Short mmCIF file of C-alpha atoms in Angstrom, two decimals:
data_model
loop_
_atom_site.label_atom_id
_atom_site.label_comp_id
_atom_site.label_asym_id
_atom_site.label_seq_id
_atom_site.Cartn_x
_atom_site.Cartn_y
_atom_site.Cartn_z
CA MET A 1 26.94 -18.69 40.08
CA ALA A 2 24.24 -17.19 37.82
CA ARG A 3 24.93 -16.92 34.13
CA PRO A 4 25.09 -13.41 32.64
CA ARG A 5 21.70 -12.35 31.36
CA GLN A 6 21.52 -12.56 27.59
CA VAL A 7 19.68 -9.95 25.56
CA LEU A 8 16.83 -11.57 23.66
CA LEU A 9 16.89 -10.58 20.01
CA SER A 10 13.95 -10.77 17.64
CA ARG A 11 12.96 -9.41 14.25
CA GLU A 12 10.53 -7.07 15.97
CA ARG A 13 13.21 -5.57 18.23
CA ILE A 14 15.55 -5.09 15.28
CA VAL A 15 12.83 -3.42 13.20
CA ASP A 16 11.80 -1.16 16.08
CA ALA A 17 15.40 -0.06 16.65
CA ALA A 18 15.98 0.51 12.94
CA ALA A 19 12.73 2.47 12.63
CA ALA A 20 13.75 4.74 15.49
CA LEU A 21 17.11 5.41 13.81
CA VAL A 22 15.48 6.13 10.45
CA ASP A 23 12.99 8.54 12.01
CA ALA A 24 15.66 10.34 14.03
CA GLU A 25 18.65 10.36 11.69
CA GLY A 26 17.67 9.06 8.25
CA LEU A 27 18.39 5.95 6.20
CA GLU A 28 22.17 6.35 6.31
CA ALA A 29 22.16 5.98 10.08
CA VAL A 30 21.13 2.34 9.82
CA SER A 31 23.93 -0.23 9.78
CA VAL A 32 24.36 -3.65 11.30
CA ARG A 33 27.06 -2.31 13.62
CA ARG A 34 24.94 0.65 14.77
CA LEU A 35 21.90 -1.55 15.36
CA ALA A 36 23.95 -4.06 17.32
CA THR A 37 25.19 -1.24 19.55
CA GLU A 38 21.67 0.11 20.04
CA LEU A 39 20.38 -3.35 20.91
CA GLY A 40 23.31 -4.37 23.10
CA VAL A 41 24.21 -7.46 21.06
CA ALA A 42 27.03 -8.70 18.85
CA GLY A 43 26.71 -7.66 15.22
CA PRO A 44 26.68 -11.17 13.72
CA SER A 45 23.60 -12.09 15.76
CA LEU A 46 21.50 -9.79 13.59
CA TYR A 47 22.24 -11.99 10.60
CA ASN A 48 20.19 -14.74 12.21
CA HIS A 49 17.16 -12.57 11.41
CA PHE A 50 18.15 -10.43 8.40
CA GLY A 51 20.66 -11.05 5.65
CA THR A 52 21.34 -7.43 4.68
CA LYS A 53 20.70 -3.83 5.63
CA ALA A 54 18.29 -3.62 2.67
CA GLU A 55 16.18 -6.39 4.19
CA ILE A 56 16.03 -4.50 7.47
CA LEU A 57 14.91 -1.31 5.74
CA ASP A 58 12.28 -3.22 3.78
CA ALA A 59 10.96 -4.59 7.06
CA VAL A 60 10.86 -1.08 8.53
CA ALA A 61 8.97 0.14 5.47
CA ASP A 62 6.47 -2.67 5.76
CA ALA A 63 5.95 -1.96 9.46
CA VAL A 64 5.11 1.62 8.51
CA ILE A 65 2.66 0.51 5.81
CA LEU A 66 0.97 -1.77 8.34
CA ARG A 67 -0.22 1.39 10.09
CA VAL A 68 -2.16 2.55 7.02
CA ASP A 69 -5.89 1.96 7.42
CA ILE A 70 -7.26 -0.04 4.48
CA SER A 71 -10.54 -0.99 6.15
CA ALA A 72 -12.45 1.60 4.10
CA PHE A 73 -12.29 -0.68 1.06
CA GLU A 74 -14.58 -3.15 2.82
CA ALA A 75 -16.93 -0.52 4.25
CA HIS A 76 -17.43 2.15 1.59
CA GLU A 77 -17.92 2.65 -2.12
CA TRP A 78 -14.70 2.96 -4.07
CA GLY A 79 -14.47 6.77 -4.30
CA LYS A 80 -14.91 7.40 -0.60
CA ALA A 81 -12.67 4.43 0.19
CA LEU A 82 -9.88 5.88 -1.96
CA ARG A 83 -10.16 9.22 -0.19
CA LEU A 84 -10.08 7.69 3.30
CA TRP A 85 -7.24 5.32 2.45
CA ALA A 86 -5.13 8.02 0.78
CA GLN A 87 -5.61 10.35 3.75
CA SER A 88 -4.47 7.61 6.14
CA TYR A 89 -1.56 6.72 3.86
CA HIS A 90 -0.54 10.37 3.66
CA ALA A 91 -0.75 10.84 7.44
CA VAL A 92 1.40 7.77 8.10
CA LEU A 93 4.09 8.75 5.60
CA SER A 94 4.09 12.35 6.82
CA ALA A 95 4.89 11.00 10.29
CA HIS A 96 7.77 8.90 8.91
CA PRO A 97 9.14 10.82 5.90
CA ASN A 98 12.66 9.37 6.05
CA ILE A 99 11.44 5.91 5.02
CA VAL A 100 9.56 7.20 1.96
CA PRO A 101 12.47 6.61 -0.49
CA VAL A 102 12.33 2.90 0.41
CA LEU A 103 8.54 2.80 0.05
CA ALA A 104 8.72 4.60 -3.27
CA ARG A 105 10.42 1.56 -4.80
CA GLY A 106 7.15 -0.38 -4.53
CA PRO A 107 5.84 -3.28 -2.44
CA GLY A 108 8.46 -5.83 -3.44
CA ARG A 109 7.95 -8.92 -1.29
CA ASN A 110 6.60 -7.05 1.73
CA PRO A 111 3.32 -8.51 3.07
CA ALA A 112 1.68 -5.31 4.35
CA ALA A 113 2.51 -3.40 1.17
CA LEU A 114 1.21 -6.23 -1.00
CA ALA A 115 -1.98 -6.45 1.06
CA MET A 116 -2.52 -2.71 0.61
CA ALA A 117 -1.95 -2.92 -3.14
CA ASP A 118 -4.36 -5.85 -3.34
CA ALA A 119 -7.04 -3.92 -1.43
CA VAL A 120 -6.75 -0.86 -3.68
CA TYR A 121 -6.67 -2.83 -6.92
CA GLY A 122 -9.52 -5.09 -5.84
CA ALA A 123 -11.75 -2.14 -4.97
CA LEU A 124 -11.10 -0.53 -8.36
CA ILE A 125 -11.85 -3.74 -10.24
CA ARG A 126 -15.09 -4.22 -8.29
CA ALA A 127 -16.06 -0.65 -9.14
CA GLY A 128 -15.88 -1.46 -12.83
CA TRP A 129 -12.46 -0.22 -13.88
CA SER A 130 -10.51 -2.31 -16.35
CA PRO A 131 -7.39 -4.05 -15.05
CA SER A 132 -5.13 -1.65 -16.93
CA ARG A 133 -6.98 1.45 -15.70
CA ALA A 134 -7.05 0.11 -12.13
CA THR A 135 -3.28 -0.29 -12.34
CA HIS A 136 -2.88 3.27 -13.61
CA ILE A 137 -5.09 4.67 -10.85
CA GLY A 138 -3.26 2.77 -8.13
CA ALA A 139 0.08 4.01 -9.46
CA LEU A 140 -1.17 7.59 -9.75
CA LEU A 141 -2.42 7.65 -6.18
CA ARG A 142 0.86 6.22 -4.92
CA TYR A 143 2.73 8.96 -6.79
CA LEU A 144 0.52 11.59 -5.17
CA VAL A 145 0.89 10.24 -1.64
CA THR A 146 4.59 9.40 -1.68
CA GLY A 147 5.47 12.54 -3.61
CA SER A 148 3.65 14.73 -1.10
CA ALA A 149 5.59 13.09 1.73
CA LEU A 150 9.04 13.40 0.14
CA GLY A 151 9.40 17.09 0.79
CA SER A 152 7.70 20.36 1.57
CA PHE A 153 6.71 22.70 -1.26
CA ALA A 154 6.44 25.60 1.17
CA LEU A 155 9.89 25.09 2.68
CA GLY A 156 11.44 25.25 -0.78
CA PHE A 157 11.13 29.04 -0.75
CA PRO A 158 13.63 30.82 1.55
CA GLU A 159 12.26 33.45 3.94
CA ASP A 160 14.21 36.23 2.22
CA PRO A 161 12.07 39.01 0.67
CA GLU A 162 14.98 40.44 -1.29
CA LEU A 163 15.48 37.15 -3.12
CA TYR A 164 12.23 37.64 -5.01
CA ALA A 165 12.75 41.27 -6.00
CA HIS A 166 13.21 40.32 -9.67
CA TYR A 167 10.32 37.81 -9.73
CA PRO A 168 7.12 39.88 -9.82
CA HIS A 169 4.81 36.91 -9.33
CA LEU A 170 6.67 35.65 -6.26
CA HIS A 171 6.62 38.73 -4.08
CA HIS A 172 4.78 36.82 -1.32
CA ALA A 173 6.84 33.64 -1.62
CA HIS A 174 8.90 34.40 1.48
CA HIS A 175 5.76 33.89 3.56
CA LEU A 176 5.15 30.33 2.39
CA ALA A 177 7.32 28.68 5.03
CA GLU A 178 5.28 30.40 7.74
CA HIS A 179 2.21 28.59 6.46
CA ARG A 180 3.83 25.26 5.69
CA GLU A 181 1.05 23.03 7.03
CA ARG A 182 -1.74 24.97 5.34
CA VAL A 183 0.11 25.09 2.02
CA ASP A 184 1.36 21.50 1.92
CA GLU A 185 -1.74 19.86 3.38
CA GLY A 186 -3.99 22.03 1.27
CA ALA A 187 -2.14 21.00 -1.87
CA PHE A 188 -2.48 17.31 -1.01
CA VAL A 189 -6.19 17.58 -0.23
CA LEU A 190 -6.80 19.53 -3.45
CA GLY A 191 -4.87 17.01 -5.51
CA LEU A 192 -6.64 14.04 -3.97
CA GLU A 193 -10.11 15.51 -4.35
CA THR A 194 -9.46 16.65 -7.92
CA LEU A 195 -8.12 13.23 -8.85
CA VAL A 196 -10.85 11.12 -7.27
CA SER A 197 -13.69 13.42 -8.34
CA GLY A 198 -12.39 13.29 -11.90
CA LEU A 199 -12.20 9.51 -11.79
CA GLU A 200 -15.76 9.27 -10.43
CA SER A 201 -17.02 11.47 -13.27
CA GLN A 202 -15.10 9.46 -15.84
CA LEU A 203 -16.45 6.11 -14.63
CA GLN A 204 -20.00 7.51 -14.51
CA SER A 205 -19.68 8.82 -18.09
CA GLU A 206 -18.42 5.46 -19.31
CA ALA A 207 -21.33 3.70 -17.61
CA GLU A 208 -23.86 6.00 -19.31
CA ARG A 209 -22.59 5.36 -22.83
#
């Protein structure tokens, strides 16, 4: 008589299942019990791979960061590399916004996140920035990217014309939601270009002194 087929469990399967839950329902949807049900296994078996829910979410966050393209730091000068990396970072987080609160805590012990931080910092140091300034720039860019993925500026204004009757400078605000992508993406692109262009000018001025 054949033995019942056992479901093979791995870290990758757990992370994939958790990532799907986070994308579909948010961070609160993830629990050991829910994941066990989704995977068709007994709850305690997950503890052979992860000790806590927090560890699972960290692994999901790192799997998301692994999708960010950091190859530009090896192929381009620092300004262009920052632009290309930030655009990739932004696109990845925009596709997985529910995991952003976990990512916003920083790289922690996560390999992909640490590799990304190392690539950014290394490129800035090679460009001639001081260690302290390179740290500030890396932090500032992370604030820009994660902040832009946390929520929509355009969707923060209800589509109710009467609401803005007493706010003379907001009489078109009810149209913002209709143009969400143009408004939110435009703001990110403007912020990134303003930031990097300003940094390029600053480094050039310092070099000419």
